[in-house]
Amino acid sequence: MSNEQQVRIYNPSEEVVKNAAVPGMDAYRALCKEAADDYEGFWARRAREALTWHTPFTQVLDESNAPFFKWFADGKINASYNCLDRNVERGLGDKVAIIFEGDDGRVTRVTYKELLGRVCKLANGLRDLGVKKGDRVVIYLPMSIEGIVAMQACARIGATHSVVFGGFSAQALRDRINDTQASVVITADGQFRGGKGLPLKPIADEALSLGGCESVQKVVVVKRTGAEVGFTAGRDIWYTDLIEGKADTAEPEWVESEHPLFLLYTSGSTGKPKGVQHSTGGYLLQAVLSMQYTFDIKPSDIFWCTADIGWVTGHSYIAYGPLACGATQVVFEGVPTYPDAGRFWRMIQDLKVTIFYTAPTAIRSLIKAADNNPSLHPSKYDLSSLRILGSVGEPINPAAWEWYYENVGGGRCPIVDTFWQTETGAHMITPMPGATPLVPGSCTLPFPGIQAAVVDETGTEVPNGQGGILVVKRPWPSMIRTIWGDPDRFKKSYYPEDFKGKLYLAGDGAIRDKDTGYFTITGRIDDVLNVSGHRMGTMEIESALVAHEKVAEAAVVGRPDDVTGEAIVAFVVLKGQRPTGEDAKAMIKELQNWVGKEIGPIAKPKDIRFGENLPKTRSGKIMRRLLRQLAKGEDITQDTSTLENPAILEQLKQSAG
Ligand code: PRX
């Protein structure tokens, strides 16, 4: 590497290379060359090998209506068939598909045959409710077997699901129901997290009462916590009652490859989250292929992705990818710190996990916990079953990488630092565990077939060693198809005119190493924050703040945080007097809770500062650069004479909390 500091390179051991799906860099380069020489052929061959098609496709990539690309458009397929029936048919019926560990530590195992039966029962139940191909179903469930069953049941009948993370508020849920015009909501009475029962159904009830959810005809309720919940006659039905007496077989609905498998809302640079629309065939192909190449999944593996099904990682690497590969996976209901911060390590030990995929924030918080209490250190557990580690969702700092590598992986497990997004559907830039020499902090090289590049504002590729904008030059099968109901926004956000509509704009900055060409992601280039691997728009939080009756104006920025990667800092102008002392503290609490209610607890600003105004240029533009510096506690050194109100900076320097 060309960095001034000596960077340590971690090569895969012979043992790892030997049996890997991509064994060595020559094998990786051969795959890349195959894709470069015959792009469509590369993907078509894998789509035929990796998936079972009801009607084989003859068309591969259709670019006639760019950037609304189509893949395998004349093929017909069913995702649930590929994840379940196909495994049963090839003799894996008695293989464990899911090892579910509850918050309370209770473990339940479900085989492929059982899972198929459960999915079919719910599919039949949903069909009886009138749900049909193309209808939308919103899923607001905790991490549970039922959550996966619900997603698979929708896929089975051709309904498009939209999972809403269980930590989102009534307002956020309402907005998503309204945007999808869902006819059914599947929820639970509540969820267990960290030993506590938290409500879900009451939040769903509130969402439905907010107006704009008239499309919803039925609410299916899973019993999890046993908490007393209200029931609206004619609308609400217990999950157990719905599936009672239903057959455990159900004919899959064979859908066009482009049929929307799911919508998943994510934050952008406006106040309104975007409904990212994914296809069926292309999406599933890359979910499978990345399980094979990036995770080197083998029949004997026990795979554990710690994400929630409310995020894209939980879609590709819990609900679809592992199942489509016939793998055994761990599904975990709880949190990494309950009953103590050794939970992950104990679970890896007891469940003999071989591939472990988590987020840098979790690693950083567990490093802290182990520093404070040596009995929670991974070395106190037997983690010898592990063979591959993964990281996702945010940049992993080299110190956390090295700790993960040495202490969790015992110095023998490659770490795949996977860069991708809700929109990309699957890994885009990532090491291949049996091939790529690893450099901590770099997601290394593109997934075979992915044409990632770093460009300047004009869309021209910059030389290695020079930072720029991350783009993808060719469409890929698992990419976003559109923003639900807003094709113009899709075009503007991802295929902007600045690049003549030819390049996919990821929204991240990146730099490639001078010598190796390795990519390092330098962070978002838009108004999107990444807090604990959760993506949030600054505008979304600002809109929530100004919706409070006492708030006149608000600006939100991120600041680096040791554990969560970034932390949310809000600068607020109240309608009345600027509060100080205890009044300010009380107001901070009130606004944090308000944002928690408007969006969800993950969006609560960590730091709120009050000013009589915000720093603005004479034309009234908020100087966000200055706010970022203030949030970090940096001295403002540059010329502020163009500010309309330089005195305001003093007020905003100090946190009142
Ligand atoms: O900024 C990048 C960051 O997370 C963003 C995507 O967030 P989301 O759509 O919620 O999907 C997260 C899970 C795939 C990206 O634009 N990001 C994701 N993975 C990495 C990353 N940043 C650095 N390194 C990564 N491995």
XYZ file of C-alpha atoms and ligand atoms in Angstrom, residues 266 311-313 391-396 417-423 443 506-508 521 523-524 530 533-535, ligand 1:
54
model
C -34.731 4.149 3.396
C -33.214 -3.538 7.220
C -31.935 -4.685 3.856
C -29.228 -6.822 5.466
C -18.825 -6.426 8.711
C -21.562 -4.257 7.218
C -23.412 -0.978 7.361
C -20.716 1.580 8.069
C -16.976 1.985 7.808
C -15.042 -0.224 10.216
C -15.934 -5.811 4.998
C -18.954 -5.641 2.713
C -19.918 -2.307 1.201
C -23.433 -2.144 -0.192
C -26.752 -0.329 0.253
C -30.504 -0.836 0.482
C -30.566 0.123 -3.183
C -13.717 -2.944 1.578
C -24.193 5.573 -4.695
C -24.182 8.719 -2.548
C -20.829 7.855 -0.981
C -15.399 4.438 1.522
C -18.623 8.541 3.864
C -21.850 9.946 2.471
C -25.135 6.753 9.492
C -25.230 1.490 10.850
C -28.741 2.955 10.598
C -29.296 5.331 7.780
O -22.594 4.997 3.496
C -22.593 3.640 3.146
C -22.752 2.809 4.403
O -24.146 2.575 4.535
C -24.857 3.155 3.439
C -26.009 2.266 3.053
O -26.903 2.180 4.122
P -28.146 1.222 4.031
O -28.857 1.452 2.757
O -28.914 1.392 5.288
O -27.556 -0.233 3.959
C -26.766 -0.697 5.016
C -26.499 -2.166 4.845
C -26.039 -2.573 3.518
C -23.832 3.282 2.353
O -24.224 4.260 1.410
N -22.060 1.515 4.331
C -22.620 0.296 4.183
N -21.675 -0.666 4.232
C -20.488 -0.049 4.398
C -20.731 1.344 4.455
N -19.736 2.242 4.592
C -18.479 1.752 4.689
N -18.170 0.441 4.660
C -19.133 -0.497 4.514
N -18.816 -1.789 4.513
